[in-house]
Short mmCIF file of C-alpha atoms and ligand atoms in Angstrom, two decimals:
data_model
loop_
_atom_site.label_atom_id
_atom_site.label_comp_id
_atom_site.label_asym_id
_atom_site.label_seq_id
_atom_site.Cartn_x
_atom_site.Cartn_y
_atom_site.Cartn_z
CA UNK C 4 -56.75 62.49 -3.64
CA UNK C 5 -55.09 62.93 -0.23
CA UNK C 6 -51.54 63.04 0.97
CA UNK C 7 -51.37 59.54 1.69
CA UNK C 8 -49.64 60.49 5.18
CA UNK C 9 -50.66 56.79 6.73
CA UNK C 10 -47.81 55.00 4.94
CA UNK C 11 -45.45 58.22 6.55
CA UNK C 12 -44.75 56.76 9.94
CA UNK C 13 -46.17 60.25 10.98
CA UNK C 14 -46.34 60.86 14.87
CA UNK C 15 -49.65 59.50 16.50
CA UNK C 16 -50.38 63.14 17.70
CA UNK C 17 -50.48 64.24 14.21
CA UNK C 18 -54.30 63.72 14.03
CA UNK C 19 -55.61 66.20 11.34
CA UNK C 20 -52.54 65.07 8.53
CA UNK C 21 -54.98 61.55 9.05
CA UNK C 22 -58.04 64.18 8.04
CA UNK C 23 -59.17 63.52 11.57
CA UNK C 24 -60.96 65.93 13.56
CA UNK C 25 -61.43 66.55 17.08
CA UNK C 26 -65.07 66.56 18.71
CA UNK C 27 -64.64 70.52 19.91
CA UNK C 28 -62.81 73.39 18.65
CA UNK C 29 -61.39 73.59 22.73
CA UNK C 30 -60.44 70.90 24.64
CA UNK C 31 -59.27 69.56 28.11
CA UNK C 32 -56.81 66.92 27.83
CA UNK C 33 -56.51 65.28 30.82
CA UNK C 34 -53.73 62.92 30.61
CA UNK C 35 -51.24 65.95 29.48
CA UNK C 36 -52.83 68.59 31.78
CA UNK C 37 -53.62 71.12 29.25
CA UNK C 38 -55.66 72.57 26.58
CA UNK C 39 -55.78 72.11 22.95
CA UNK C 40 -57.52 74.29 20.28
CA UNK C 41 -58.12 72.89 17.35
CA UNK C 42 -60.63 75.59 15.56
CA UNK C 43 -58.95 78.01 13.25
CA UNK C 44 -61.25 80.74 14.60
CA UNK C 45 -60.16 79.87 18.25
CA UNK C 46 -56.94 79.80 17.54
CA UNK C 47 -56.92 83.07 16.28
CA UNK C 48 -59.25 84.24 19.03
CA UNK C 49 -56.09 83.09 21.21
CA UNK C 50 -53.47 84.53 19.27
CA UNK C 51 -54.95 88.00 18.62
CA UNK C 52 -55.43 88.23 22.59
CA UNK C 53 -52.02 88.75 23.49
CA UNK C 54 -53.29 90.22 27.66
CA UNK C 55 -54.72 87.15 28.17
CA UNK C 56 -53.05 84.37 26.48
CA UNK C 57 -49.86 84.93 27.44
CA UNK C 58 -46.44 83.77 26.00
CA UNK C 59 -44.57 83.36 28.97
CA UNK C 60 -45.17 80.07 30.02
CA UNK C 61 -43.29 80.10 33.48
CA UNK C 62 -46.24 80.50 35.46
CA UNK C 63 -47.97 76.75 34.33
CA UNK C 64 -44.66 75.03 35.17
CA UNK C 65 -43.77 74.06 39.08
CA UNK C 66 -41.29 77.01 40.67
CA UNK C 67 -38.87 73.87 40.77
CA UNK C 68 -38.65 73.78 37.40
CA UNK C 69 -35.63 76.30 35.96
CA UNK C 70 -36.88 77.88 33.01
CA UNK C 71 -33.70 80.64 32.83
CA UNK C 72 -33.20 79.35 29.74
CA UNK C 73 -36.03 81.48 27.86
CA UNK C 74 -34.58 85.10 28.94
CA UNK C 75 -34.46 87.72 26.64
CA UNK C 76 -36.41 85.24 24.12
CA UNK C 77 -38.54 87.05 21.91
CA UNK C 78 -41.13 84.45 21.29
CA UNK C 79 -41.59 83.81 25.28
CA UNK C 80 -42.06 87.61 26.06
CA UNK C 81 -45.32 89.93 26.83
CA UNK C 82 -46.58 93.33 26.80
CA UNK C 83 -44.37 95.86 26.80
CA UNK C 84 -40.93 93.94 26.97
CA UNK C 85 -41.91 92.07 24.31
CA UNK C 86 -43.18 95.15 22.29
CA UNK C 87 -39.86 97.38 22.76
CA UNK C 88 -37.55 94.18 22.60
CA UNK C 89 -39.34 93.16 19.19
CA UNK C 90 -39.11 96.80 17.49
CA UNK C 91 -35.33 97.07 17.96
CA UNK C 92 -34.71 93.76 16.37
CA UNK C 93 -37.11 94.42 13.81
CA UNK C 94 -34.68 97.82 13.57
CA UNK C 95 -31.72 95.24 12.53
CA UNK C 96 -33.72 92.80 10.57
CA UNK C 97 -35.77 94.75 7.96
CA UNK C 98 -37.43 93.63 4.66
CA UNK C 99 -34.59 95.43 3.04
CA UNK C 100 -31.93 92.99 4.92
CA UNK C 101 -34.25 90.15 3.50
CA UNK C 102 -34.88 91.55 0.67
CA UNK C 103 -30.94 91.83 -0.58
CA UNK C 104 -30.14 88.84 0.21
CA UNK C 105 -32.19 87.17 -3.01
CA UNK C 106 -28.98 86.43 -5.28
CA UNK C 107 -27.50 85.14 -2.65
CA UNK C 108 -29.99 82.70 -2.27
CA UNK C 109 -30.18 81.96 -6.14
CA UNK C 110 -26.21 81.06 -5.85
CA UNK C 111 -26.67 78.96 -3.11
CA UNK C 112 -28.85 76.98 -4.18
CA UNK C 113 -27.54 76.77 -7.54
CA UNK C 114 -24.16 75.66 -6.00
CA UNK C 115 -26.27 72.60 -3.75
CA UNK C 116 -27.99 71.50 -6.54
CA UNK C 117 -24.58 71.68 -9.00
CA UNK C 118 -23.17 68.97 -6.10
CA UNK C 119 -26.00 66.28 -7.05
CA UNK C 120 -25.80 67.18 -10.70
CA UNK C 121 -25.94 64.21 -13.11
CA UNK C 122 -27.37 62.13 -9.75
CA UNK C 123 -30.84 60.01 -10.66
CA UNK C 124 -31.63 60.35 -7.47
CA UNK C 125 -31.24 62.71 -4.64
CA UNK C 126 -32.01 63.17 -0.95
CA UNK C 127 -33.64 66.42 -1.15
CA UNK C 128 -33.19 67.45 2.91
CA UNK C 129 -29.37 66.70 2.91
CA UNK C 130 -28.62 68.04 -0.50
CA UNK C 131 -30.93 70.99 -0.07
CA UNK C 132 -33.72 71.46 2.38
CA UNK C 133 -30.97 71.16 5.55
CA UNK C 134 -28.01 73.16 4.11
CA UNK C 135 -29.19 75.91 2.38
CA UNK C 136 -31.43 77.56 5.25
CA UNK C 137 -28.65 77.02 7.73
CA UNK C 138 -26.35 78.62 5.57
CA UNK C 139 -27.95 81.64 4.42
CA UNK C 140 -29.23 82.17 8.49
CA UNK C 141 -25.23 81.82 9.35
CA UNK C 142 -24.04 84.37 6.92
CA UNK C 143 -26.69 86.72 7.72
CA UNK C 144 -25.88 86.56 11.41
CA UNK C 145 -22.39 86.76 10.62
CA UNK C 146 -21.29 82.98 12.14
CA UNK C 147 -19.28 80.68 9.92
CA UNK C 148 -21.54 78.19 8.24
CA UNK C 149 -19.14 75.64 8.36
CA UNK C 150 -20.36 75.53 11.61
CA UNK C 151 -23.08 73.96 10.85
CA UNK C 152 -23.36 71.09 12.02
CA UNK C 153 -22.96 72.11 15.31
CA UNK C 154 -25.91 73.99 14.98
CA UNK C 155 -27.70 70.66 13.88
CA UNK C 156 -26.44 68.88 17.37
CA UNK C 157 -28.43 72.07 19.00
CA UNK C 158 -31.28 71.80 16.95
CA UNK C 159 -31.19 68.03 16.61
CA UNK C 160 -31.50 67.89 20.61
CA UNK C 161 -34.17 70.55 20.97
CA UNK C 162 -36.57 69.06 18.20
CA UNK C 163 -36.09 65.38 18.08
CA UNK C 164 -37.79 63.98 21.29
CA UNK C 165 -40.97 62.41 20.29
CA UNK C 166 -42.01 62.37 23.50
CA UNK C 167 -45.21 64.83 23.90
CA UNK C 168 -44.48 66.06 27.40
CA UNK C 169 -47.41 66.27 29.98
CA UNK C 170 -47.68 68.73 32.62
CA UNK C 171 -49.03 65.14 34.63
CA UNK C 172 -45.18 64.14 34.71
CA UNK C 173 -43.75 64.26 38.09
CA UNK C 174 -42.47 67.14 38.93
CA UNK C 175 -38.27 65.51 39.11
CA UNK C 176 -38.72 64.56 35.42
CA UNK C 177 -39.96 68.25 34.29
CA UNK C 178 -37.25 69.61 35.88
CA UNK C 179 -35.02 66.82 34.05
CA UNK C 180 -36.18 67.83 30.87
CA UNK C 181 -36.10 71.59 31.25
CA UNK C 182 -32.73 71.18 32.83
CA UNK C 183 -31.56 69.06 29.52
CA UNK C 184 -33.10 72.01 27.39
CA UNK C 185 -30.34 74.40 29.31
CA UNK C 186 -27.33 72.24 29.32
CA UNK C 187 -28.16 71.68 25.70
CA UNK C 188 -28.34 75.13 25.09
CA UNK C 189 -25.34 76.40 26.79
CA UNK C 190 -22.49 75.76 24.29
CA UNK C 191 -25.08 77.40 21.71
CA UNK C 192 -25.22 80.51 24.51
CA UNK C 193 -21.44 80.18 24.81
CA UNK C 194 -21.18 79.99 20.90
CA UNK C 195 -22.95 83.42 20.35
CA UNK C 196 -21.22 85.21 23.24
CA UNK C 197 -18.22 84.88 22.03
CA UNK C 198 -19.43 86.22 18.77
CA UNK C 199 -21.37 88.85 19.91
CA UNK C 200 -18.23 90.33 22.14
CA UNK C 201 -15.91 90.24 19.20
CA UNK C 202 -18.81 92.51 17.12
CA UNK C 203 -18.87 95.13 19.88
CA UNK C 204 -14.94 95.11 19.90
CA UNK C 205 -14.87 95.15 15.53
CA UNK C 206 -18.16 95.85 13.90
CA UNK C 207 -18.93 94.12 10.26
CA UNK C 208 -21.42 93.55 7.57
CA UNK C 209 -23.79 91.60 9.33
CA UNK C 210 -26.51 90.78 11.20
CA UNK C 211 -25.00 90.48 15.02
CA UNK C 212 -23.16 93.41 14.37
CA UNK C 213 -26.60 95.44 13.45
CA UNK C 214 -28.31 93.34 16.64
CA UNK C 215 -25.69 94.82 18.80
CA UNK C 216 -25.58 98.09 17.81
CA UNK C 217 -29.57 98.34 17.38
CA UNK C 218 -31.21 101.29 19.93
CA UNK C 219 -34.51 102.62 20.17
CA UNK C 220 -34.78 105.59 22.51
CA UNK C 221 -31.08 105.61 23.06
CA UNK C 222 -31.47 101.90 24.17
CA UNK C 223 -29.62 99.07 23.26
CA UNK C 224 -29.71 95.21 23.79
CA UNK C 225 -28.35 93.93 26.71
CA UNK C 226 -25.33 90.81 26.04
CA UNK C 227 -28.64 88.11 27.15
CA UNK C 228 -30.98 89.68 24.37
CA UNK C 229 -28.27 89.86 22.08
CA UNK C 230 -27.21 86.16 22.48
CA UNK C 231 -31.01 84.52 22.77
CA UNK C 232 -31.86 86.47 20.00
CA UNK C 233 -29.44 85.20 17.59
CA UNK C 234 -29.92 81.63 19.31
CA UNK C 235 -33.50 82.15 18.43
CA UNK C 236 -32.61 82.96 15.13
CA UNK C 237 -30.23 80.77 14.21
CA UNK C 238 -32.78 77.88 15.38
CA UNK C 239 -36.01 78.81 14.28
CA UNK C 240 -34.66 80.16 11.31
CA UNK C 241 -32.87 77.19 9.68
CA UNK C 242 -35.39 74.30 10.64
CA UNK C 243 -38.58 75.89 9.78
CA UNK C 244 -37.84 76.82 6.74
CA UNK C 245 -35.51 73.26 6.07
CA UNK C 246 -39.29 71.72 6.64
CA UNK C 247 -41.01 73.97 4.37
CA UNK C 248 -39.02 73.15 1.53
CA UNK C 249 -39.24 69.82 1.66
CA UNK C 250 -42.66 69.76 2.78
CA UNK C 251 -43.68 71.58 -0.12
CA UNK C 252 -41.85 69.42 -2.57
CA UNK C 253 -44.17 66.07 -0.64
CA UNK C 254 -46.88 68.07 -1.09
CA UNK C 255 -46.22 68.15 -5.10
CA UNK C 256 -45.17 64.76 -5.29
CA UNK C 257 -48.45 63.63 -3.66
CA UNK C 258 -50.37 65.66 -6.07
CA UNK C 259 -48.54 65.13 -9.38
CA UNK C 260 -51.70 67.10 -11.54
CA UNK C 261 -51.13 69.98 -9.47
CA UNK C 262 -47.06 69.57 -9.95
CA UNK C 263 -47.62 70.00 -13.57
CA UNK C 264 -49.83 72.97 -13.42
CA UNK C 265 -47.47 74.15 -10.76
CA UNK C 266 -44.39 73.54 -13.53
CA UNK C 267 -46.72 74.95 -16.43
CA UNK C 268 -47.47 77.95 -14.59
CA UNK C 269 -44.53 79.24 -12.14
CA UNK C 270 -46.79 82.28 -11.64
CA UNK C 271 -48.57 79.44 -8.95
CA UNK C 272 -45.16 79.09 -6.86
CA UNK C 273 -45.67 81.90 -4.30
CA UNK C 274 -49.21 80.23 -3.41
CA UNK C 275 -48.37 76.58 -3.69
CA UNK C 276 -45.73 77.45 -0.70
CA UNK C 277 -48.63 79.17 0.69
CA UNK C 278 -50.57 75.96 0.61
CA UNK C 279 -47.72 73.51 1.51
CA UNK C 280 -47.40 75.87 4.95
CA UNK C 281 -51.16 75.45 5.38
CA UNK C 282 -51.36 71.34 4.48
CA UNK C 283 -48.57 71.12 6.18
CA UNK C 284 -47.30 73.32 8.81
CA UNK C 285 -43.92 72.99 9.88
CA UNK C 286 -44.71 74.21 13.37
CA UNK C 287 -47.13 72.06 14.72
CA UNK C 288 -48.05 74.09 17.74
CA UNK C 289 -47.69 76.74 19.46
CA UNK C 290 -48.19 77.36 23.34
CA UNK C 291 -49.18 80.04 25.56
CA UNK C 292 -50.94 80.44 29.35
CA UNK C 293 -53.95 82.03 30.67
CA UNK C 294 -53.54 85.23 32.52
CA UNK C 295 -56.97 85.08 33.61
CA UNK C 296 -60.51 82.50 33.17
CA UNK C 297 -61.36 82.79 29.71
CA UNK C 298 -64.30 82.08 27.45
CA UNK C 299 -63.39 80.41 24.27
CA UNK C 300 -66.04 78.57 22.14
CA UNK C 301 -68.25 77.82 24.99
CA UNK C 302 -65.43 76.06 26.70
CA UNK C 303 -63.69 78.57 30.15
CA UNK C 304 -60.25 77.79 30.46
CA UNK C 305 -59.20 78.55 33.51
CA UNK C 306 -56.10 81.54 34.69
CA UNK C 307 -52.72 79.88 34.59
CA UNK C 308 -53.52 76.92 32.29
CA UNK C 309 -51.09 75.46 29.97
CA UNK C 310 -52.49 76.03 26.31
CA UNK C 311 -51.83 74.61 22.79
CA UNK C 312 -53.20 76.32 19.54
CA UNK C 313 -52.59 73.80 17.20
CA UNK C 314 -51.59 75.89 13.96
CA UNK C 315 -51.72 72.46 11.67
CA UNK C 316 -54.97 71.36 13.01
CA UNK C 317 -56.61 75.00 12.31
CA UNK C 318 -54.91 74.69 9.13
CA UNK C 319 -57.62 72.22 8.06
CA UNK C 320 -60.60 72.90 9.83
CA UNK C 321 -63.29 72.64 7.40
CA UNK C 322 -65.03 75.29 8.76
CA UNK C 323 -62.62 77.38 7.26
CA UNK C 324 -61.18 75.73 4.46
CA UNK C 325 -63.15 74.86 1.34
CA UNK C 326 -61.83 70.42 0.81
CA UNK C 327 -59.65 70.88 3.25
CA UNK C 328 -57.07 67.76 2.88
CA UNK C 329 -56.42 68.71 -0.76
CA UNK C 330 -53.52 70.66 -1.92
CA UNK C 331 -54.50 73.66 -4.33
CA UNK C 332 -51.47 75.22 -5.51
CA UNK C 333 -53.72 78.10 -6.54
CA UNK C 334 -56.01 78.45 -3.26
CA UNK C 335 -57.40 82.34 -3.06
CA UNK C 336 -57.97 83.04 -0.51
CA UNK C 337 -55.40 81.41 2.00
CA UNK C 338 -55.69 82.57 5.52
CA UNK C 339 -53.44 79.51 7.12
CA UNK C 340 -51.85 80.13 10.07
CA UNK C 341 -48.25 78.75 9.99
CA UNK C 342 -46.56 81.72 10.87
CA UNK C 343 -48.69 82.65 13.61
CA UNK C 344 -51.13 86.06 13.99
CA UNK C 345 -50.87 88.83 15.69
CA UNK C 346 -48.21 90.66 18.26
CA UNK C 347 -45.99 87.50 17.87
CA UNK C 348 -46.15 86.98 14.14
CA UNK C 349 -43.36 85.14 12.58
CA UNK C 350 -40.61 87.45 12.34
CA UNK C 351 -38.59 85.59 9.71
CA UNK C 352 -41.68 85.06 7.25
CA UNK C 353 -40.35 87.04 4.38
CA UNK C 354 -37.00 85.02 4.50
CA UNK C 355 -38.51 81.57 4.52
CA UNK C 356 -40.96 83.01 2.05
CA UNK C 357 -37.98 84.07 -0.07
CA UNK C 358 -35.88 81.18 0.14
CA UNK C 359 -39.31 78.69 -0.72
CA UNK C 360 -39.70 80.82 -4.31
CA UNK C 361 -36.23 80.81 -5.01
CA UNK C 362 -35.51 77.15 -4.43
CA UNK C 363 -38.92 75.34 -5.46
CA UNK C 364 -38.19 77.28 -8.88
CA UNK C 365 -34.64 76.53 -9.33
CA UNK C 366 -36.00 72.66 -8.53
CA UNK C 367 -38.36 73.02 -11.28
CA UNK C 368 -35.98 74.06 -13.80
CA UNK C 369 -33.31 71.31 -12.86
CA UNK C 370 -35.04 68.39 -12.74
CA UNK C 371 -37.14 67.21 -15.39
CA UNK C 372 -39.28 65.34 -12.70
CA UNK C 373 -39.27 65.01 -8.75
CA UNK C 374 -40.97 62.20 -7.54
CA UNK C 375 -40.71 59.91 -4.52
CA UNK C 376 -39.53 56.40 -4.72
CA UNK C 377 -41.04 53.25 -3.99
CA UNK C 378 -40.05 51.30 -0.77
CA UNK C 379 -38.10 54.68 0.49
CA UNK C 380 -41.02 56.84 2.01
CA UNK C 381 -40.09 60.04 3.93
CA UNK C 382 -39.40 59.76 7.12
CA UNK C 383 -40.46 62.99 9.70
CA UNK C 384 -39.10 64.64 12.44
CA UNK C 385 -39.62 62.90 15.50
CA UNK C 386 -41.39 66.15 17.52
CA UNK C 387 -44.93 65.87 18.47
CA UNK C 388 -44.78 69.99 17.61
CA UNK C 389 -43.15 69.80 14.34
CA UNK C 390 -44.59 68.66 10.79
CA UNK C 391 -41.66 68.14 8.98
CA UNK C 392 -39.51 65.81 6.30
CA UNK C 393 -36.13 64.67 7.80
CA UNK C 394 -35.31 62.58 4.92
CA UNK C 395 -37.08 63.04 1.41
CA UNK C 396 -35.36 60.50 -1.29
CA UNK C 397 -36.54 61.71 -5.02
CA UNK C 398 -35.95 59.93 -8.58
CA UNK C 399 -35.31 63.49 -10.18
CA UNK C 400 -34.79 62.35 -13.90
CA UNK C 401 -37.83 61.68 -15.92
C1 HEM L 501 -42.28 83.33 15.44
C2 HEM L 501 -43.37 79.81 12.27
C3 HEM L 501 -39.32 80.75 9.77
C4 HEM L 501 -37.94 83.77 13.27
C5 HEM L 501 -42.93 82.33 14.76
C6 HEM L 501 -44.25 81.84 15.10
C7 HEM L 501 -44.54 80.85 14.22
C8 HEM L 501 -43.43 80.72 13.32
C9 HEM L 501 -45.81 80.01 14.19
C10 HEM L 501 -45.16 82.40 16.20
C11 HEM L 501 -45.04 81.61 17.47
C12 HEM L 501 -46.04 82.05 18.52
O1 HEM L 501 -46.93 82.87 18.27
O2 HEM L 501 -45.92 81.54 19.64
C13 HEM L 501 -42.38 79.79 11.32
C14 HEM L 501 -42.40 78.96 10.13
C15 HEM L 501 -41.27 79.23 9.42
C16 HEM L 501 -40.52 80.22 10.18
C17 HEM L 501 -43.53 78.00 9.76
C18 HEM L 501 -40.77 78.69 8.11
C19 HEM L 501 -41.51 78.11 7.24
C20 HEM L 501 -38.60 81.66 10.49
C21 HEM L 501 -37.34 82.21 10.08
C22 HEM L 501 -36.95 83.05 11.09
C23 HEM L 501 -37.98 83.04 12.12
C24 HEM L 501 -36.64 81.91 8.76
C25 HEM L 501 -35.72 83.89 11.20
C26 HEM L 501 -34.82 84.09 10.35
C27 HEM L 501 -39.01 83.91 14.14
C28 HEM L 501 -38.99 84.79 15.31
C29 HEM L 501 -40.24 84.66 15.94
C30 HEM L 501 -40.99 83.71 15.14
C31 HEM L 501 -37.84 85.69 15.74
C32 HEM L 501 -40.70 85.34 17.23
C33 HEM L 501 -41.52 86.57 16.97
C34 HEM L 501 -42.10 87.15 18.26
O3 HEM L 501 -42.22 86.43 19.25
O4 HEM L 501 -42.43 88.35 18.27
N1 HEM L 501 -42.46 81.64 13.66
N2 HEM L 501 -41.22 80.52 11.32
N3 HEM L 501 -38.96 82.19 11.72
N4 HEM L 501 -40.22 83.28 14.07
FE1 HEM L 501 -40.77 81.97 12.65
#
């Protein structure tokens, strides 16, 4: 049995959720101008080697091309920048932070899945999936969740082109797009500023307040590290983790023995989220540039070329993973790589971690049975780089 992700309307570039497989682990692709690594063990070659993959990506775009917008943003950072920046948010956003906020998430959830009580059926990303990761990111940030669905018109723009852009495009529509990326972002920018200035003026209980306040060596974060920080946050951490939950409920639907050892034996939860982030990881891929000509699997890659390590496709390459295209709830061990490896590993793992256990359990014990329904498949996000349910309609009564 495999997910039966043909009858998804899943993006073309999608190849491995169709158990495909490309001819080498590192690859030229002309038409987009770039490389893609499709080997698990290359991709963590290129991950671990932080001096000479970088993050940064200015230096493969044209100088036309205004890429302001990533400032101050963690995940687009090297060396020693990235290093001090990373330890004094880490400072503010501890496993204790993530930790206490557990019965939170309980009530939450417990409060979006009282809304649909007595329902037959439910749309799992609207009644759950969407709203509980954006609201537990707002209140730890300290922004009013009812805000939220301006943070969906932010995310919604960032996320939802399908178009796979190509370093071949001329160089007026790259600087259209990146210029769309900044006026999209701006009202977020404006958004947090506004915040942020009102937590230097009267501290609280929360997470900007921490983020402003944070200092290592008698340093603080400047107002743009602040801001694209929390941006950063508030982004990748409600999406991600919205796809994760739902993923991981497709993933038991499409394997209904492994659902029922999964319901039989809740001690499997922690490791069938594991699994869903490996079948199906919510971010696609990942990007970074050569600093210099490098040696990967035979292949050089030249300096300053635009790179993809494509964390879904690793996620099944069978030279890693025992039956690769089959979900096992129980799979020991589980080296995926959805949260990336190495000096740029996911910072918000233990949340999204937390908030899958807490959720796919309080699922289980609602609803009798979750199971998709004929004629209404899921649909997916749009993104070539994201792997993730946008609408998942489930019969939940038995
Ligand atoms: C970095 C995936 C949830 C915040 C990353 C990276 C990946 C990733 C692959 C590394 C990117 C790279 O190396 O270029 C995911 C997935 C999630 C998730 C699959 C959910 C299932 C979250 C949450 C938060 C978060 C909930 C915050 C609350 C971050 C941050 C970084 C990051 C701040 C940058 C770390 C750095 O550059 O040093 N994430 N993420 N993520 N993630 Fe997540």
């Amino acid at each position: 049995m495999t997910l039966p992700a043909d009858t998804w309307g899943l993006h073309d570039a999608h190849f491995w959720l169709r158990g495909q497989t490309r001819e080498h682990p590192v690859e030229f692709d002309a038409e987009r101008g770039m490389w893609i690594i499709t080997g698990h063990a290359e991709v963590l070659a290129a991950l671990s080697d932080p001096t000479r993959f970088l993050s940064n990506l200015s230096s493969a775009f044209p100088d036309t091309v205004d890429m302001s917008f990533n400032e101050g943003n963690l995940i687009q950072m090297d060396g020693d920048a990235h290093r001090k920046l990373r330890r004094l948010v880490s400072n503010a956003f501890t496993p204790k932070v993530v930790a206490d906020l557990a019965p939170r998430i309980a009530e939450l959830t417990g409060e979006l899945l009282d809304a649909v009580d007595g329902q037959e059926e439910i749309e799992l990303v609207a009644a759950l999936a969407y709203p509980l990761p954006v609201i537990v990111i707002a209140e730890l940030l300290g922004v009013p969740a009812s805000d939220r669905e301006l943070f969906r018109q932010w995310v919604d723009v960032l996320f939802e082109n399908p178009q796979a852009f190509s370093l071949n495009d001329d160089q007026e529509k790259l600087k259209e797009d990146f210029a769309e990326q900044t006026t999209v972002l701006k009202p977020m920018t404006e958004y947090l500023i506004g915040h942020a200035a009102e937590r230097r003026r009267a501290p609280r209980q929360d997470l900007l307040t921490r983020l402003v306040q944070a200092e290592v060596d008698g340093q603080r974060l400047s107002d743009t590290e602040v801001v694209n920080f929390a941006g950063l946050l508030l982004v990748a951490g409600h999406i991600t983790t919205t796809m994760l939950l739902g993923n991981t409920v497709l993933c038991l639907d499409s394997f209904p023995d492994q659902a029922e050892r999964v319901r039989a034996d809740r001690s499997l939860v922690p490791t069938a989220i594991e699994e869903s982030l490996r079948m199906l990881s919510p971010f696609a891929t990942t990007a970074r540039v050569t600093a210099e000509d490098v040696e990967l699997a035979g292949r050089v890659i030249p300096e300053g070329q635009l790179v993809l390590p494509m964390l879904g496709a690793a996620n099944r390459d069978p030279r890693q993973f025992d039956r690769p295209q089959e979900f096992d709830p129980a799979r020991d061990p589980n080296p995926h790589i959805a949260f990336g490896r190495g000096a740029h590993f996911c910072l918000g793992a233990p949340l999204a971690r937390l908030e899958g256990r807490i959720a796919v359990n309080l699922l289980l014990d609602r609803f009798p049975a979750m199971r998709t329904i004929p004629g209404r498949p899921p649909t997916f996000m749009a993104s070539p780089d994201m792997t993730g349910v946008n609408a998942l309609p489930l019969r939940v009564t038995a």
